Short mmCIF file of C-alpha atoms in Angstrom, two decimals:
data_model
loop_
_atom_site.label_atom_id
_atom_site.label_comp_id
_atom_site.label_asym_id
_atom_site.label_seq_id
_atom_site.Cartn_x
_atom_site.Cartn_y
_atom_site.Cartn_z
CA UNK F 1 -14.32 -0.58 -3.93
CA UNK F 2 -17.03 0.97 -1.40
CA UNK F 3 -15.45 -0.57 1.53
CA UNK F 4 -11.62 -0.25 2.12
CA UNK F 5 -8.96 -3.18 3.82
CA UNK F 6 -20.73 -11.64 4.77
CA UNK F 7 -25.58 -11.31 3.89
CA UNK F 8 -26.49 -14.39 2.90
CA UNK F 9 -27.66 -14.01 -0.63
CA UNK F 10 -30.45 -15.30 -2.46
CA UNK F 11 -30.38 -18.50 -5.00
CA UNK F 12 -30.21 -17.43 -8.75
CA UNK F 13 -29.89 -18.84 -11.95
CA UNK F 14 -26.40 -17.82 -12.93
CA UNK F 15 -26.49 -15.40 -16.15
CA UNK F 16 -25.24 -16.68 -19.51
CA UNK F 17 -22.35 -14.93 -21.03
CA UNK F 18 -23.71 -11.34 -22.78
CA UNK F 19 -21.29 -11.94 -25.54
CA UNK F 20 -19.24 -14.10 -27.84
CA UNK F 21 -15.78 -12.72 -26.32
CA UNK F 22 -16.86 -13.85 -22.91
CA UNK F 23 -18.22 -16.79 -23.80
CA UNK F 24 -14.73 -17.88 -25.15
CA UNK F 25 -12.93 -16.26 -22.14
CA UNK F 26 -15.20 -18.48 -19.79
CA UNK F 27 -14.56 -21.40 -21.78
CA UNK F 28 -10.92 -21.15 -22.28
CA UNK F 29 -10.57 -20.52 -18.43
CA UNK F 30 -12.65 -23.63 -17.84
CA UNK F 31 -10.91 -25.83 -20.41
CA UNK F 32 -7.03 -24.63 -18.77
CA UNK F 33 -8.47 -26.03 -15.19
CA UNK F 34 -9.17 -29.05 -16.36
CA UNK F 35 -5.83 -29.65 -18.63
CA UNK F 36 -3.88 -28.76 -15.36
CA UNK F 37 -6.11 -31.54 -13.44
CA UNK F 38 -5.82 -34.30 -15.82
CA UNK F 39 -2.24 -33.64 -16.29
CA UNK F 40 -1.12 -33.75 -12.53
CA UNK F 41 0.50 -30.95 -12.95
CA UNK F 42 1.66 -29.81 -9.48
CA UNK F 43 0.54 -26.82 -8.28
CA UNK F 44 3.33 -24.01 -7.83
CA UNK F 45 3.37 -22.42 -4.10
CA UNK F 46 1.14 -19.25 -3.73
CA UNK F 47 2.56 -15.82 -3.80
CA UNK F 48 4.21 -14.99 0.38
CA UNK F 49 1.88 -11.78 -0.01
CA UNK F 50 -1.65 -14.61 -0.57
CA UNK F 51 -0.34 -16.66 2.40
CA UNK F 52 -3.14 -15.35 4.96
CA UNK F 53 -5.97 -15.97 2.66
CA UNK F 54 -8.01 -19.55 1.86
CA UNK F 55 -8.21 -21.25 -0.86
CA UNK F 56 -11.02 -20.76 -2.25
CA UNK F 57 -10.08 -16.60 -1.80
CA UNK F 58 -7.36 -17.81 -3.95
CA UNK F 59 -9.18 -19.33 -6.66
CA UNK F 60 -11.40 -16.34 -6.84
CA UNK F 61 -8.82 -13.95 -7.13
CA UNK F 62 -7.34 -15.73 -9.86
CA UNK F 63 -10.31 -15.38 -11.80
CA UNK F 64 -10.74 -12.01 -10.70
CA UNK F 65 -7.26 -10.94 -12.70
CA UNK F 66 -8.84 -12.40 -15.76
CA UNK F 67 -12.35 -10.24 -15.48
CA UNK F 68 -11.16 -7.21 -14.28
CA UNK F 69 -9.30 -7.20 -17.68
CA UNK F 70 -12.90 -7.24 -19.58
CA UNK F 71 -12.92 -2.98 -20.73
CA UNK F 72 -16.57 -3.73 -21.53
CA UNK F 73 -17.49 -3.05 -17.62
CA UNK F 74 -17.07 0.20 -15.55
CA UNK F 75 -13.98 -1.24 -13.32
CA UNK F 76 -16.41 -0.75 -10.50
CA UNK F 77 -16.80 -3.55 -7.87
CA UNK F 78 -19.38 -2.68 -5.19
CA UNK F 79 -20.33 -6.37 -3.31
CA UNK F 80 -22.93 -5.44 -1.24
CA UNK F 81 -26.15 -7.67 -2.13
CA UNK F 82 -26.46 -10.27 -4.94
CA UNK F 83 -29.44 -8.63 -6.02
CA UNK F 84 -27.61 -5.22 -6.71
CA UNK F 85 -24.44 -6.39 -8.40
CA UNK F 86 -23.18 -3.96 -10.85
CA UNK F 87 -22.21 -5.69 -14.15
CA UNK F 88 -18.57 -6.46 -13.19
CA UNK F 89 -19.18 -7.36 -10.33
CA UNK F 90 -22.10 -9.69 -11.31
CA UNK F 91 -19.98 -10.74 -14.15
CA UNK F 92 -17.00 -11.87 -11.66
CA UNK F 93 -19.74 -13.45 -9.46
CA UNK F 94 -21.26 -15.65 -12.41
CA UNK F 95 -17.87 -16.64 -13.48
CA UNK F 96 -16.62 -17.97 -10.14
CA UNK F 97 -20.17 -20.07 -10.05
CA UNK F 98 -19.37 -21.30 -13.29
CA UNK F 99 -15.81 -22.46 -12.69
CA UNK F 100 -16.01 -23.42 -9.10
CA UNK F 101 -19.40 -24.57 -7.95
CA UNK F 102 -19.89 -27.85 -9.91
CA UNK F 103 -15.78 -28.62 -10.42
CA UNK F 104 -14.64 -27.60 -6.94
CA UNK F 105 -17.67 -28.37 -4.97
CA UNK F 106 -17.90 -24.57 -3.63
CA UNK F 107 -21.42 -22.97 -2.97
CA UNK F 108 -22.82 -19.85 -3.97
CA UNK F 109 -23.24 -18.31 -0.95
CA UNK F 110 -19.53 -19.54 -0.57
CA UNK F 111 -18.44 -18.16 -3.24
CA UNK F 112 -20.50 -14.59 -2.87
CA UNK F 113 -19.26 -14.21 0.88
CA UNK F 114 -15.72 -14.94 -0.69
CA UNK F 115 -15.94 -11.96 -2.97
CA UNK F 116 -17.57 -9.56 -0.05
CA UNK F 117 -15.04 -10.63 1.81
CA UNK F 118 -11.96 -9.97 -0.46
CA UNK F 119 -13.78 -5.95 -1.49
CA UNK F 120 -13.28 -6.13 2.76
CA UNK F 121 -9.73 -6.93 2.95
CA UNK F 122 -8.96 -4.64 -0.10
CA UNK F 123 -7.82 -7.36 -2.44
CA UNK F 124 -10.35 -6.35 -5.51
CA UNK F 125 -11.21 -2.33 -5.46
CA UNK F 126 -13.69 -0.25 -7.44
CA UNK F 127 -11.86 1.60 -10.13
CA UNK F 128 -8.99 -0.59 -11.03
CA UNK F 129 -8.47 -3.23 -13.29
CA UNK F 130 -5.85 -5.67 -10.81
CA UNK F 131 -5.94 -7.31 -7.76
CA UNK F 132 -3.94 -6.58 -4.79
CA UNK F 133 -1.70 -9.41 -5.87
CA UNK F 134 -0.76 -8.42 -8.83
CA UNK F 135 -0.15 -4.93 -7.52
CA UNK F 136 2.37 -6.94 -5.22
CA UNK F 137 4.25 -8.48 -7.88
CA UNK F 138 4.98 -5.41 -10.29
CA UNK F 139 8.58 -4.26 -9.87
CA UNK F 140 7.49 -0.68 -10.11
CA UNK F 141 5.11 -1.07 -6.82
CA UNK F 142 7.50 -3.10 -5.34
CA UNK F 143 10.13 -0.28 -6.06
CA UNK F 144 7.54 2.55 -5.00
CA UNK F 145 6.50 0.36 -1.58
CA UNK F 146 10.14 -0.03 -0.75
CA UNK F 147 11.17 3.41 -1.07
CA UNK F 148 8.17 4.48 1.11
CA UNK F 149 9.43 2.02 3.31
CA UNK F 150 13.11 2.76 3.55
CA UNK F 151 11.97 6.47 4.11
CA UNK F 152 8.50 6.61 5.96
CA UNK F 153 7.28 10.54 4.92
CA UNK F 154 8.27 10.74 1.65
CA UNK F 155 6.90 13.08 -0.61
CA UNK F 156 6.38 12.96 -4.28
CA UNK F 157 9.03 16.04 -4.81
CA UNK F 158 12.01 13.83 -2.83
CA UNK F 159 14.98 13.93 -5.61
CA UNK F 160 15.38 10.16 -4.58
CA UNK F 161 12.47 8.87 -6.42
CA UNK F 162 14.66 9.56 -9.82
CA UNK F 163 17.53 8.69 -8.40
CA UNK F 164 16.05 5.13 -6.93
CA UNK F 165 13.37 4.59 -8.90
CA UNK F 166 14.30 6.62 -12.58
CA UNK F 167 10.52 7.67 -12.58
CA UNK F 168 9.21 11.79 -12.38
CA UNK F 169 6.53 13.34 -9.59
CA UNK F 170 3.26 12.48 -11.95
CA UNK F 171 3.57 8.67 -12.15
CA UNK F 172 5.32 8.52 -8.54
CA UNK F 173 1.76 10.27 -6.88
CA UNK F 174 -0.12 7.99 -9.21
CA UNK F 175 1.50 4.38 -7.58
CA UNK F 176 1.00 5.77 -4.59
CA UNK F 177 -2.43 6.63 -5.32
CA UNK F 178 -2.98 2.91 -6.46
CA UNK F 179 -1.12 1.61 -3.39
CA UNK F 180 -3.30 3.46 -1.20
CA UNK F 181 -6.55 2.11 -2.53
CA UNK F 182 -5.95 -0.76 -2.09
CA UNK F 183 -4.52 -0.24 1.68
CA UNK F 184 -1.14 -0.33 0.93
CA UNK F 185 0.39 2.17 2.22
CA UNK F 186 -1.11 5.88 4.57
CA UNK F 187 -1.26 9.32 2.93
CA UNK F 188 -1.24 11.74 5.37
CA UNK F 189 -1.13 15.78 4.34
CA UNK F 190 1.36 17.77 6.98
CA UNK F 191 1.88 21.26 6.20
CA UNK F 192 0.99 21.80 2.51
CA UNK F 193 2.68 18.58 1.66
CA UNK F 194 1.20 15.45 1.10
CA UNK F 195 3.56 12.38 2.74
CA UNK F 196 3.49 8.69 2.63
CA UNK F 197 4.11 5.89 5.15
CA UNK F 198 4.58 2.69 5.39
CA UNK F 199 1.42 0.98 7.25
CA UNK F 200 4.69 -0.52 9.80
CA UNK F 201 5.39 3.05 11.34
CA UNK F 202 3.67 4.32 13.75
CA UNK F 203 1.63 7.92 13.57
CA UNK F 204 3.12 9.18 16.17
CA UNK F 205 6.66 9.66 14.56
CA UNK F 206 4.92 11.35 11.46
CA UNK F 207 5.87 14.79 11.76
CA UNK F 208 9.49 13.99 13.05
CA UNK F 209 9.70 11.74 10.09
CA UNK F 210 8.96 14.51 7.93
CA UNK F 211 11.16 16.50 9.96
CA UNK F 212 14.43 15.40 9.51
CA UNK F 213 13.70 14.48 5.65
CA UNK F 214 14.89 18.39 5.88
CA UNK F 215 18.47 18.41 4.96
CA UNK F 216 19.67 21.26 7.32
CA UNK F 217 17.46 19.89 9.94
CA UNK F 218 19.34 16.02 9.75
CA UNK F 219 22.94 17.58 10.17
CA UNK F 220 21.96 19.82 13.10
CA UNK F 221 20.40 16.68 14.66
CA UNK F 222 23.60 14.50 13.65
CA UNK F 223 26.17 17.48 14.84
CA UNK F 224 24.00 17.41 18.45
CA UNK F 225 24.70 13.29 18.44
CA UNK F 226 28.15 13.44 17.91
CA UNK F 227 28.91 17.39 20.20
CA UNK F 228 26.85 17.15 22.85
CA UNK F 229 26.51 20.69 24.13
CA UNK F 230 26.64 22.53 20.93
CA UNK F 231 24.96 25.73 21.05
CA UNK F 232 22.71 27.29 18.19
CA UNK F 233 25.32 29.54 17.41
CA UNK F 234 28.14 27.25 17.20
CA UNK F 235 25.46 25.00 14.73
CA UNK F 236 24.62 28.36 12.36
CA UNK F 237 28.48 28.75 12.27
CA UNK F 238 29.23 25.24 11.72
CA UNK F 239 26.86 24.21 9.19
CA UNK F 240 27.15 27.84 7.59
CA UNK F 241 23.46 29.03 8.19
CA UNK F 242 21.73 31.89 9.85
CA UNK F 243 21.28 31.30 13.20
CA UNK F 244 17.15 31.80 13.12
CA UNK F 245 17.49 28.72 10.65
CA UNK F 246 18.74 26.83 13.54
CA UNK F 247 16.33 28.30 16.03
CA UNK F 248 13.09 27.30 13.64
CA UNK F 249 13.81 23.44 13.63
CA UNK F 250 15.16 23.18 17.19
CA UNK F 251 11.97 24.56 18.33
CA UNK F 252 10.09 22.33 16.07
CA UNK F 253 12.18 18.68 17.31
CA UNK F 254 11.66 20.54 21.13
CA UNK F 255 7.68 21.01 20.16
CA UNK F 256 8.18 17.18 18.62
CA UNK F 257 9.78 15.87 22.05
CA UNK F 258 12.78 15.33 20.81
CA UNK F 259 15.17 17.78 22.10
CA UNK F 260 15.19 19.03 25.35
CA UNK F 261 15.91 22.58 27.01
CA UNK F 262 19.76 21.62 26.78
CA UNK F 263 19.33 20.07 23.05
CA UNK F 264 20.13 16.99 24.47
CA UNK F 265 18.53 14.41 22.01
CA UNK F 266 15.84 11.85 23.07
CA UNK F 267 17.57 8.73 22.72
CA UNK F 268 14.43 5.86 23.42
CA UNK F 269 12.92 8.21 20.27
CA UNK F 270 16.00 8.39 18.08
CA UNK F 271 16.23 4.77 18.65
CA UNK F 272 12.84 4.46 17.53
CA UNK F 273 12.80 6.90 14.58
CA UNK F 274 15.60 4.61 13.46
CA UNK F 275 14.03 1.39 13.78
CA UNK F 276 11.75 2.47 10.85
CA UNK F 277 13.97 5.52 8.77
CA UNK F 278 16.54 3.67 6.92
CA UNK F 279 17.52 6.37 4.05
CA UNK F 280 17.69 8.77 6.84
CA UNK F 281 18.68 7.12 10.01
CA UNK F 282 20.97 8.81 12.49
CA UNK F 283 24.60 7.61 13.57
CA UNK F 284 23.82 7.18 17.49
CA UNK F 285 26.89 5.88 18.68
CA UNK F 286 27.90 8.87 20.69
CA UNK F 287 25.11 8.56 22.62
CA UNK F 288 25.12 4.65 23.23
#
């Protein structure tokens, strides 16, 4: 899509189908609406992810999931004016009218604002062939947005995406790719390195996110919790590094606001870092 997370358009005759296969796929769509409606079938509860959006958002996106299937269109959705649909997107416009003007009483300036509306709140997107809700319900996203969320600043080299999620680097950055188009989730490059956040942390813990994804740099942090007073020398010894190891990263968490002069740790941050790092979260008792 052009835009990423309504004109009033003109009248138009709606266009007939270009071909047989769509011809069917409208009609078979229309015929299973009104089988459910003279059957009384009861409608199951929309997907927890759909709950913000109305109902005739709803409706469109389930037609959407249909048409964005139809390899005969560039998957390119630009809803800007009616006049200057491109063909999926005029296609998906047309169908709605079809399905939902006459049998559901909907306009098609409704429906048209509907459509601008969901390109706005990144629920259809230019280049791919689902909807935000049916990104939502794939166990693979769902395993790629969790991960991301357990451990805000991942990045696509982490060992734990095989070990959580039994999939390599190449698919990993292309879900999260995906996820990001359609607002999912924030890429931000740090470094050389390319991480990923959840859209629940905030910016402002980025790097120190990043930071302690650094094994050496987590135990230093954790031995500092738990020995208050350590010095870098006892921390090289202890952890069985070079002491300008230690020095690097506790300049970096100092630069980051999170140690000070004494390397006493920032508790209000740690507290904070934790609230959102669950793979790596720090023991804080010793400092409670």
């Amino acid at each position: 899509m052009a835009l990423q997370e309504k004109e009033r358009p003109k009248t138009r005759k709606s266009p007939e189908p270009e071909t047989e296969d769509e011809a069917q796929l409208s009609a078979e769509e229309t015929k299973g609406v009104e089988v459910a409606e003279e059957s009384g079938e009861e409608v199951a509860d929309f997907d927890i992810s759909k709950a913000d959006l109305t109902a005739l958002e709803r409706e469109v996106l389930d037609i959407a999931e249909e048409i964005l299937k139809l390899k005969r269109y560039e998957a390119k959705l630009e809803v800007d004016r009616e006049e200057t649909l491109n063909p999926l997107a005029d296609k998906l416009f047309a169908t709605c009218i079809a399905r939902l003007a006459n049998a559901k009483g909907y306009s098609k300036s409704e429906i048209f604002l509907t459509l601008k509306e969901l390109e706005r709140k990144n629920w259809i997107v230019t280049g791919q062939r689902r909807t935000r809700g049916e990104i939502l319900e794939s166990d693979v996203m769902q395993g790629v947005l969790q991960i991301i969320e357990d451990s805000p600043g991942i990045h696509a080299r982490d060992p734990l995406i095989q070990e959580r999620l039994g999939i390599t680097r190449n698919p990993f950055t292309k879900h999260v790719m995906t996820l990001s188009s359609f607002g999912l989730i924030r890429i931000e490059k740090l470094g050389k390195t390319q991480n990923y956040f959840p859209l629940s942390s905030p910016p402002e813990l980025d790097e120190l996110f990043v930071v302690l994804q650094n094994d050496l740099c987590y135990q230093l942090v954790q031995k500092l919790i738990n020995n208050p007073g350590t010095g870098v020398l006892d921390l090289a010894r202890d952890l069985g590094v070079f002491h300008g190891a230690i020095q690097y990263h506790v300049k970096k968490l100092k630069t980051l606001g999170f140690l000070n002069e004494n390397l006493q740790v920032n508790l209000e941050i740690a507290q904070r870092y934790n609230t959102y790092a669950k793979i790596h979260s720090l023991t804080l008792e010793k400092l409670l």
